[in-house]
mmCIF file of C-alpha atoms in Angstrom:
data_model
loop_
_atom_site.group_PDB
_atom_site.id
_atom_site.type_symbol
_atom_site.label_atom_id
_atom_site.label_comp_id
_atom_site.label_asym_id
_atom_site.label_seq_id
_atom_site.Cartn_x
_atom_site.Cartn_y
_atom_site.Cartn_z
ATOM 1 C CA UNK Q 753 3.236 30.038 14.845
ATOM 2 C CA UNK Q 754 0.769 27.766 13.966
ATOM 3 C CA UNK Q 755 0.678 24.450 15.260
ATOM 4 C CA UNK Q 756 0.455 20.730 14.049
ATOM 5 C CA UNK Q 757 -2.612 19.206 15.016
ATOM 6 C CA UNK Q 758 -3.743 15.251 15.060
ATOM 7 C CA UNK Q 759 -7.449 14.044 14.080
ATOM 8 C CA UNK Q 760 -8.766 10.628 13.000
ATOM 9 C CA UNK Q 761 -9.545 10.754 8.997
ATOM 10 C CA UNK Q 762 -12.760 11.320 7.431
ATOM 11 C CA UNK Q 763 -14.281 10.809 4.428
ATOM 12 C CA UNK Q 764 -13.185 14.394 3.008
ATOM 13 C CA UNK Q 765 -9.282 12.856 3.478
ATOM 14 C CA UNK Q 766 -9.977 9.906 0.971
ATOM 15 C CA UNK Q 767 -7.547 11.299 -1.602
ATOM 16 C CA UNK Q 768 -4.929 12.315 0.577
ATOM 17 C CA UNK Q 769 -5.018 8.701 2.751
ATOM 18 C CA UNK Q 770 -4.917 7.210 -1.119
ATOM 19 C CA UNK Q 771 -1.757 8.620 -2.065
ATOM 20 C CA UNK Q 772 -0.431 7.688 1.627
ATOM 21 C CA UNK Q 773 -1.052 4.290 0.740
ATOM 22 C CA UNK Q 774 0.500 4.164 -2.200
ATOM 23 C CA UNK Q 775 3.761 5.909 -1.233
ATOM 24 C CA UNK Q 776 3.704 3.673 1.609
ATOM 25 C CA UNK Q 777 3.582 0.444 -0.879
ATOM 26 C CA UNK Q 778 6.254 1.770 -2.721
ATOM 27 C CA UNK Q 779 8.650 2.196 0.256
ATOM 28 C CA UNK Q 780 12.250 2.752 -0.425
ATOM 29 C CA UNK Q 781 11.388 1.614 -4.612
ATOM 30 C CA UNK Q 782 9.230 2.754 -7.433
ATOM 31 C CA UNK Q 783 7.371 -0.575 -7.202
ATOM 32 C CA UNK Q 784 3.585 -0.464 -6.580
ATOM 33 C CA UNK Q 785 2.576 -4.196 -5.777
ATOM 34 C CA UNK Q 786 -1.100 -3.222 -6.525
ATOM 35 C CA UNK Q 787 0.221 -1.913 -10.224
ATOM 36 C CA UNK Q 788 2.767 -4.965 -10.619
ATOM 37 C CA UNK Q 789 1.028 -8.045 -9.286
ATOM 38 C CA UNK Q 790 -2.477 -6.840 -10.576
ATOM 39 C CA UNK Q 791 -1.662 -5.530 -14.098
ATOM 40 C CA UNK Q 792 -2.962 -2.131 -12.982
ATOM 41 C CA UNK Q 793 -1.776 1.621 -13.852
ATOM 42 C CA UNK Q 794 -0.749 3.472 -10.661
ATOM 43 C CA UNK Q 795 -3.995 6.021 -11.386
ATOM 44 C CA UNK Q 796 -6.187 2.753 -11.395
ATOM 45 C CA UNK Q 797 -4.949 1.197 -8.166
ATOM 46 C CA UNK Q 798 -5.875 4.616 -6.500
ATOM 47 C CA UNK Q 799 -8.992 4.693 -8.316
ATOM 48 C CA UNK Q 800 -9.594 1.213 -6.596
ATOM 49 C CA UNK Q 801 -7.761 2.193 -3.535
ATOM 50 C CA UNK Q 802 -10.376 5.198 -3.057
ATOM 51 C CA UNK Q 803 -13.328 3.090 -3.541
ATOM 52 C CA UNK Q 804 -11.846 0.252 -0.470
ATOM 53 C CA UNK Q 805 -11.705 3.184 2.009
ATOM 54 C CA UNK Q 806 -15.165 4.668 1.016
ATOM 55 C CA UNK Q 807 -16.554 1.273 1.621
ATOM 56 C CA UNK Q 808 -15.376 2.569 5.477
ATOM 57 C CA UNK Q 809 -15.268 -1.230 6.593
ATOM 58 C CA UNK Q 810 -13.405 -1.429 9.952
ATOM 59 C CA UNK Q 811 -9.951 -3.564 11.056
ATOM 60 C CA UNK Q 812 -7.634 -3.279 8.672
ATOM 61 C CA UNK Q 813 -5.215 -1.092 6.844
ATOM 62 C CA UNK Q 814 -8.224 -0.082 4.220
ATOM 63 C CA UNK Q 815 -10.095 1.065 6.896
ATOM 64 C CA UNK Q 816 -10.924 4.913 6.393
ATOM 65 C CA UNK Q 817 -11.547 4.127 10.814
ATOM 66 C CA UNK Q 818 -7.801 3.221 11.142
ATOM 67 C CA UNK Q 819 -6.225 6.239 9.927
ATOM 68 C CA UNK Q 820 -4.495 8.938 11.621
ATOM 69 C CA UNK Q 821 -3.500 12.176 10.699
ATOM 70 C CA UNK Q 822 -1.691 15.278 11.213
ATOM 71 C CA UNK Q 823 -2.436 18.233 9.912
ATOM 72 C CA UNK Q 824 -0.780 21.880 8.755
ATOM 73 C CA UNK Q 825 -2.185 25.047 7.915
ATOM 74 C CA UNK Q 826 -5.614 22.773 7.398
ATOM 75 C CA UNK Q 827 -3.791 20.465 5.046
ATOM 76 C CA UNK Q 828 -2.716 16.784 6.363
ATOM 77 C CA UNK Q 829 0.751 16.564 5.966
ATOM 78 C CA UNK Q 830 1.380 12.927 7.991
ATOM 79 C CA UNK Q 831 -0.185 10.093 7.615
ATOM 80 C CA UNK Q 832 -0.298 6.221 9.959
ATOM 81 C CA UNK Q 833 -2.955 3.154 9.745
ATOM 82 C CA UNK Q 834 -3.358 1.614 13.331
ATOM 83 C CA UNK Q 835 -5.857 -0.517 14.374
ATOM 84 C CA UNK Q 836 -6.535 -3.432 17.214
ATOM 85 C CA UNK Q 837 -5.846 -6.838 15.164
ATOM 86 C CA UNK Q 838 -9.291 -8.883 15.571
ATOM 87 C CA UNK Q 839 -10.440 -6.943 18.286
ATOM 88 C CA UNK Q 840 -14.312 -6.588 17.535
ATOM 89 C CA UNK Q 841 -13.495 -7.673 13.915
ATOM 90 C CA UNK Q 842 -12.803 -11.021 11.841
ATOM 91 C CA UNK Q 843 -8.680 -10.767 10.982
ATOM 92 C CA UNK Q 844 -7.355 -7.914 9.215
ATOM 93 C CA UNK Q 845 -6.119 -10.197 6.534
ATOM 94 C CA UNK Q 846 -9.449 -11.180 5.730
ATOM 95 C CA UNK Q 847 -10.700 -8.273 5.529
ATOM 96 C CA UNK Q 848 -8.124 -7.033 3.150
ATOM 97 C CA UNK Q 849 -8.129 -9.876 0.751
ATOM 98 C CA UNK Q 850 -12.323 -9.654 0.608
ATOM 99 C CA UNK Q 851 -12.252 -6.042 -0.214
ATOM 100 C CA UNK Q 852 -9.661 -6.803 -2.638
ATOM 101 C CA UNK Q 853 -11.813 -9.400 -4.258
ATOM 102 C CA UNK Q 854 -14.539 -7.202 -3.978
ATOM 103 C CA UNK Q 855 -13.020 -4.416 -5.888
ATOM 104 C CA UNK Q 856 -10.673 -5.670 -8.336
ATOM 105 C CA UNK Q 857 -12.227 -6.526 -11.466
ATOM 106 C CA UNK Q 858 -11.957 -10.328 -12.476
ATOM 107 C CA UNK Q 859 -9.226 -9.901 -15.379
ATOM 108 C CA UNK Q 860 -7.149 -8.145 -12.800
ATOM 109 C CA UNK Q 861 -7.764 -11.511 -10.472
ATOM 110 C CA UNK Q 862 -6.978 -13.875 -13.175
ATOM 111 C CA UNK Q 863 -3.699 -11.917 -13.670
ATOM 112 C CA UNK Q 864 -2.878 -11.708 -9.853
ATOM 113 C CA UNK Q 865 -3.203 -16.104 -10.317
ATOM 114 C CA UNK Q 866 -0.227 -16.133 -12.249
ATOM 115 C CA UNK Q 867 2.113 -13.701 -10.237
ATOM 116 C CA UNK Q 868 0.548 -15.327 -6.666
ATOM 117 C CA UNK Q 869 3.498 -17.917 -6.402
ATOM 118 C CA UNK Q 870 5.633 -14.867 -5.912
ATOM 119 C CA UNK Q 871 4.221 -13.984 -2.750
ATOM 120 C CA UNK Q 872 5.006 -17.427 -0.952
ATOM 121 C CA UNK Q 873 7.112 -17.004 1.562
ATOM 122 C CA UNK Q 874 6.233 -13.228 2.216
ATOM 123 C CA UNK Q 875 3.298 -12.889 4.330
ATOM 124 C CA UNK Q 876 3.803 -12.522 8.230
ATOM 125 C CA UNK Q 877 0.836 -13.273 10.245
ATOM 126 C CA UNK Q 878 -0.896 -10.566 12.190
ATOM 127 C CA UNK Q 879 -1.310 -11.490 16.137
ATOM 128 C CA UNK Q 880 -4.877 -10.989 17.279
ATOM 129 C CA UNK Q 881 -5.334 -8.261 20.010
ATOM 130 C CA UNK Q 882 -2.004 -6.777 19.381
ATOM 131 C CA UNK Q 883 -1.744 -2.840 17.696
ATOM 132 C CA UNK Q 884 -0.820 -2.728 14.146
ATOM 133 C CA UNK Q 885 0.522 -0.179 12.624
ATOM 134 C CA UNK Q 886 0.683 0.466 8.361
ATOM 135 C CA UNK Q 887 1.029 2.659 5.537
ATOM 136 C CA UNK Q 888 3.183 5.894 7.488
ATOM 137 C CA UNK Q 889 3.764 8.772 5.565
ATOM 138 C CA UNK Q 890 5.092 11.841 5.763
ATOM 139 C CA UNK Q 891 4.871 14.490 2.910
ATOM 140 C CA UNK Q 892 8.231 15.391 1.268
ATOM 141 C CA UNK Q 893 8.321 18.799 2.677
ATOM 142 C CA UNK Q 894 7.853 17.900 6.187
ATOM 143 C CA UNK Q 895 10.168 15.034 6.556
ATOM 144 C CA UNK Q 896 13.288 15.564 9.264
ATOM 145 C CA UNK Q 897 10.780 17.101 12.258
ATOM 146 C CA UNK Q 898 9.860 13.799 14.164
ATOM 147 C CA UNK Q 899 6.462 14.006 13.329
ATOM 148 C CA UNK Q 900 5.284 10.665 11.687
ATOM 149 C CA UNK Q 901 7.597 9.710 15.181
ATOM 150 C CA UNK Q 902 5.292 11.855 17.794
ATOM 151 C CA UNK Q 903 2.127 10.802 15.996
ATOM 152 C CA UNK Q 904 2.906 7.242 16.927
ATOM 153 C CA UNK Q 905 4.390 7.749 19.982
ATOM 154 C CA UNK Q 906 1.010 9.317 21.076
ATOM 155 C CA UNK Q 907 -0.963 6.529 19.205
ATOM 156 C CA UNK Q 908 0.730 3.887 21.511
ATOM 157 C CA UNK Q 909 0.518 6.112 24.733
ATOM 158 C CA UNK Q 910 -3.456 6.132 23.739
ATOM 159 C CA UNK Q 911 -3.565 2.685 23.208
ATOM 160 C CA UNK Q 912 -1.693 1.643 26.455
ATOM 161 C CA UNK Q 913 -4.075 4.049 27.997
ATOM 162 C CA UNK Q 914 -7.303 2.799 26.566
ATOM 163 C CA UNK Q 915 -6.767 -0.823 25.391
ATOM 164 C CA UNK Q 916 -4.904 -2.183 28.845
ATOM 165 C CA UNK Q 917 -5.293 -5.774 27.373
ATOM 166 C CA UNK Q 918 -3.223 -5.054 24.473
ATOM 167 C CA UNK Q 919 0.314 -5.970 25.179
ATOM 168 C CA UNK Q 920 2.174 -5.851 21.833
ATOM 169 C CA UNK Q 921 2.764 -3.301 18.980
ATOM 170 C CA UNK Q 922 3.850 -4.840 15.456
ATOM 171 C CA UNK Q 923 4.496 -3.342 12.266
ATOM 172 C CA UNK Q 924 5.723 -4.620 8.947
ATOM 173 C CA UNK Q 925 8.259 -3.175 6.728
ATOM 174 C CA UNK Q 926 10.392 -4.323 3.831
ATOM 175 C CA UNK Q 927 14.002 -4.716 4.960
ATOM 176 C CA UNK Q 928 15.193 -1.934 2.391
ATOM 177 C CA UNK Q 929 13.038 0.800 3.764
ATOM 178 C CA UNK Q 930 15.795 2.151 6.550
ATOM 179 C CA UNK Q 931 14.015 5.756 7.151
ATOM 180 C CA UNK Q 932 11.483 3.462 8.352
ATOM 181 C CA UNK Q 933 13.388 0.496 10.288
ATOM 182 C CA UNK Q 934 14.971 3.938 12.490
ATOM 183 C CA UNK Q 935 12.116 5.862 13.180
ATOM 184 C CA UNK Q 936 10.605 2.065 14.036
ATOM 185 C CA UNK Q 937 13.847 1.614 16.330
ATOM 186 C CA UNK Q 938 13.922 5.037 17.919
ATOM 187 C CA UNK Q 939 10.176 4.356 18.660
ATOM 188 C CA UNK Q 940 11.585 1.441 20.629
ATOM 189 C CA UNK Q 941 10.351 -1.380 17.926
ATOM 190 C CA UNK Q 942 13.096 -4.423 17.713
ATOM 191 C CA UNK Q 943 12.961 -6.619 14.519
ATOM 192 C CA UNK Q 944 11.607 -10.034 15.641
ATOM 193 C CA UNK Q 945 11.160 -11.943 12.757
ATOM 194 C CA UNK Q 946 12.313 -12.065 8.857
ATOM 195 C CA UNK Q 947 10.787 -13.326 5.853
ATOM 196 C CA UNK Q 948 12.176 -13.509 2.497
ATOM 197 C CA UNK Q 949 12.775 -15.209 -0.619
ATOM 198 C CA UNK Q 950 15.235 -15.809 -3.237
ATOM 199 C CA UNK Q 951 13.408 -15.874 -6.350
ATOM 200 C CA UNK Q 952 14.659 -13.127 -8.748
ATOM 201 C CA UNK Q 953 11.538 -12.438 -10.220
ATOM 202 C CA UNK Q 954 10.499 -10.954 -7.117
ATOM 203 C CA UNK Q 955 12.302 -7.713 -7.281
ATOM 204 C CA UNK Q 956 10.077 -6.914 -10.100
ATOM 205 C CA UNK Q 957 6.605 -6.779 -8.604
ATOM 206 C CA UNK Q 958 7.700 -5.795 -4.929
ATOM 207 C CA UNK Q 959 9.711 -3.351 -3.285
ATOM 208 C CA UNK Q 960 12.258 -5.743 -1.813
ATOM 209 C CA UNK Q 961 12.707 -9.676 -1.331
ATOM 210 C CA UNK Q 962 12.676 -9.573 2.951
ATOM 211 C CA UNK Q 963 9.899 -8.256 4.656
ATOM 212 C CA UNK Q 964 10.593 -7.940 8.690
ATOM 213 C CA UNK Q 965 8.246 -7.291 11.860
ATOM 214 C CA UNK Q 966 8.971 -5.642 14.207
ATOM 215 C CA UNK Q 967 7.686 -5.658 17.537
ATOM 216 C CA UNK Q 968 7.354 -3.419 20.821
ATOM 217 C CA UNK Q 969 5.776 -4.364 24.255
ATOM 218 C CA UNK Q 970 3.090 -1.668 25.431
ATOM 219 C CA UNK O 259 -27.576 -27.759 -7.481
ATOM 220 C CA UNK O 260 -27.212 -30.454 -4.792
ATOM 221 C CA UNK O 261 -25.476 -28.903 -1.841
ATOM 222 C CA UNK O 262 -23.369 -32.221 -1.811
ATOM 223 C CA UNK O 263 -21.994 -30.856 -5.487
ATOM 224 C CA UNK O 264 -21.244 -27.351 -3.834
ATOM 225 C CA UNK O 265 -19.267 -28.978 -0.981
ATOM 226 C CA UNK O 266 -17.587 -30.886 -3.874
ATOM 227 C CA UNK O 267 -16.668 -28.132 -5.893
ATOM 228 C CA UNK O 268 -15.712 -25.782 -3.004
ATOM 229 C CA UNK O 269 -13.204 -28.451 -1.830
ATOM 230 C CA UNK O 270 -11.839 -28.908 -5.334
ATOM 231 C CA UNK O 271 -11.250 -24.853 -5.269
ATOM 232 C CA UNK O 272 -9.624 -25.176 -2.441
ATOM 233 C CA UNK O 273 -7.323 -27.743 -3.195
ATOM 234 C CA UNK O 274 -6.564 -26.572 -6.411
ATOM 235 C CA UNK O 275 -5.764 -22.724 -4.840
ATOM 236 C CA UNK O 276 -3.679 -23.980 -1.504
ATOM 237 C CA UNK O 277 -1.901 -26.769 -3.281
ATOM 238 C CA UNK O 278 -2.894 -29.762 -0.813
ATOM 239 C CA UNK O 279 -5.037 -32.175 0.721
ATOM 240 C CA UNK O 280 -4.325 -31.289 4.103
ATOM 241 C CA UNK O 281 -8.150 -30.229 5.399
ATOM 242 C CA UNK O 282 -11.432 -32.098 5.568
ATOM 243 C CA UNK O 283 -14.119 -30.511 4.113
ATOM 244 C CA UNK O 284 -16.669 -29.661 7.470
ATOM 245 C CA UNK O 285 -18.729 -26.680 8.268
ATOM 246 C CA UNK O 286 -16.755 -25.476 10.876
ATOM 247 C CA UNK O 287 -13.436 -25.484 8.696
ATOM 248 C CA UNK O 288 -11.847 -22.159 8.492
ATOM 249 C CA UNK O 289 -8.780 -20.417 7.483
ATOM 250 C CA UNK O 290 -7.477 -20.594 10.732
ATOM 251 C CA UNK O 291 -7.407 -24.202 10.253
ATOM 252 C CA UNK O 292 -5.612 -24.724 7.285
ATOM 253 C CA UNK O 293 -2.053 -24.275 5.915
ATOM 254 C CA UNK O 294 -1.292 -21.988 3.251
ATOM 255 C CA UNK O 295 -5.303 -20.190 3.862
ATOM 256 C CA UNK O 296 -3.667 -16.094 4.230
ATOM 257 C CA UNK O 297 -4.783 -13.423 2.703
ATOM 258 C CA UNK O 298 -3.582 -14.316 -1.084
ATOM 259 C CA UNK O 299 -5.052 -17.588 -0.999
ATOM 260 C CA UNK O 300 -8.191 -16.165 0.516
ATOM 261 C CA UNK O 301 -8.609 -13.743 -2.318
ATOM 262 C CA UNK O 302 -8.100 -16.481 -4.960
ATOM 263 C CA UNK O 303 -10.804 -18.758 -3.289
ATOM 264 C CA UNK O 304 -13.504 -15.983 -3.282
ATOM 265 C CA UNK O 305 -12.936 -15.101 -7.135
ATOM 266 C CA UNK O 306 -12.679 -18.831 -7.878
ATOM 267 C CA UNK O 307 -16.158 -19.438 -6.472
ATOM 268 C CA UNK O 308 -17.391 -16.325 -7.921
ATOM 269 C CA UNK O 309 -16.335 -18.328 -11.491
ATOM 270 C CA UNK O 310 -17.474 -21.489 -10.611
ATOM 271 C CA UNK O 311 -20.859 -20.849 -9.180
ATOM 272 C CA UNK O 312 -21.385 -17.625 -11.542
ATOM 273 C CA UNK O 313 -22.040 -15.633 -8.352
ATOM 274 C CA UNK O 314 -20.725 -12.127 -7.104
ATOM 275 C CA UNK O 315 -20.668 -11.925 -3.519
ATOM 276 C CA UNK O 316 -21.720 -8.516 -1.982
ATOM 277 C CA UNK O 317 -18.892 -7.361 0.560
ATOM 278 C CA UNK O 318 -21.025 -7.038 3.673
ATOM 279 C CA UNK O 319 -21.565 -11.071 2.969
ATOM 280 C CA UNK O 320 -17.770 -11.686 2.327
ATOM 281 C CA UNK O 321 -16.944 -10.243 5.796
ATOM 282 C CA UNK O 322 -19.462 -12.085 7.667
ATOM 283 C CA UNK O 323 -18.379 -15.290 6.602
ATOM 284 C CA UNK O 324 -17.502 -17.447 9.120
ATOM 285 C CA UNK O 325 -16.242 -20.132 8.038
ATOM 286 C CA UNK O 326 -16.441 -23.361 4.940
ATOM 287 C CA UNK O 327 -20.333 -23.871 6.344
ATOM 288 C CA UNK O 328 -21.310 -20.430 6.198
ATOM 289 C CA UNK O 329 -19.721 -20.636 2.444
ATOM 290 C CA UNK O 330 -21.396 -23.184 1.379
ATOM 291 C CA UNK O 331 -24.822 -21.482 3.091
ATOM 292 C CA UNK O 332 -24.326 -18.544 0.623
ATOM 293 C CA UNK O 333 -23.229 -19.715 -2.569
ATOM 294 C CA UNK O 334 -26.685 -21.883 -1.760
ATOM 295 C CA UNK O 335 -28.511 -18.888 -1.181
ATOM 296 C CA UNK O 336 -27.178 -17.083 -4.202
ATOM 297 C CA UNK O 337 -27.183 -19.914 -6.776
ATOM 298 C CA UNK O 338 -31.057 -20.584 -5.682
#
């Protein structure tokens, strides 16, 4: 029987790591923060999406460097970001936001200025030197077998391995998104912190109105 | 354009996008240093410069930006 197999991504996985991402945004919803805060169509933001990994800029949960995959029968089937937080790179979060800048055209900008005072209250800092993990996916048809769960098992073994310095694991999720919050837990995650706010008109440009981390000691 | 005007207009940016006061303008002033700088804000401050100084920055020379001096270093560069 043929076996599951785990690579890093290349350049030839673009599409597939651009529909991760977006499934990942989405979460336990149908809300695409790219789409709703950014006055974008869903076939735009992975237009956009496609052109942020191909820029293959390292640190952060764009980079094409950061991804991990499995793969079936030659297909990927799983999907998980990870990367070192500010290890031989400025902050992830800078990163992000200038690729973001970068890509999105300027109307799309102006309209993200009027939506921004949404998002106060909903951003939880990265810690330098600490592995991050983002945007895991598993394909519909291979969901239930543990394997988003062994790929990151392995990914932390590696990095306890390799990275000795590195003490902490974190990962973000919105508090709605239980498949998630388990596998997290059964990977030996605990929720540390909680953000959220109470402003209604949240619900309708992101998933959910808490966002939690969730940390693990390596 | 003066670089004295650039600081100016930089720090008026900034205000305007993190809604305070609470920073002086120096060269070695960075996100780190100031509240309400994440990765929203950050985004906001790059396209407002972009408007105000009529500039597009390339993305190798967004990521190697250090900090408020090395800002102020580029738009100079660019607006030359």
């Amino acid at each position: 029987m043929e076996e599951y197999t785990y690579r890093k991504a290349s350049t030839e996985d673009i599409p597939f790591i651009a529909d991760v991402i977006i499934a990942a945004e989405k979460g336990a919803s149908s809300t695409l923060g790219f789409s709703t805060l950014f006055n974008l169509s869903e076939e735009k933001v992975k237009e956009f999406i496609i052109s942020m990994l191909e820029e293959e800029i390292d640190g952060c949960e764009f980079s094409l460097s950061s991804f991990n995959l499995v793969i079936f029968q030659g297909m990927p089937v799983v999907g998980v970001s990870s990367w070192i937080e500010a290890h031989d790179n400025p902050p992830s979060r800078i990163l992000k936001s200038n690729l973001l800048s970068y890509t999105f055209p300027p109307e799309n900008m102006d309209y993200f200025r009027t939506k921004a005072h949404l998002m106060q209250g909903m951003s939880v800092e990265r810690d330098p030197e600490t592995l991050q993990f983002e945007y895991g996916f598993t394909s519909k048809e291979y969901r239930g077998k543990k394997i988003l769960f062994s790929l990151m098992e392995q990914l932390l073994s590696e990095t306890k391995r390799d990275f000795p310095e590195v003490k902490k694991a974190q990962v973000q999720c919105f508090s709605n998104n239980q498949p998630s919050i388990n596998l997290l837990t059964n990977l030996g995650f605990e929720i540390t912190k909680s953000v959220r706010t109470d402003n209604p008109e949240v619900l309708g440009v992101l998933p959910f109105n808490e966002k939690l981390l969730l940390e693990k000691h390596l | 354009m003066e670089k004295s005007l650039i600081i100016k207009k930089i720090g008026e940016i900034l205000s305007k996008t993190l809604k305070h006061n609470n920073f002086e303008i120096s060269d070695s002033l960075s996100a780190d240093d100031v509240e309400g700088w994440d990765s929203l804000t950050h985004m906001l401050i790059i396209t407002e410069v972009e408007k105000e100084f009529n500039i597009k920055f390339k993305l190798k020379e967004l990521n190697k930006l250090q900090n408020v001096g090395s800002l102020i270093e580029l738009v100079q560069m660019k607006i030359q």
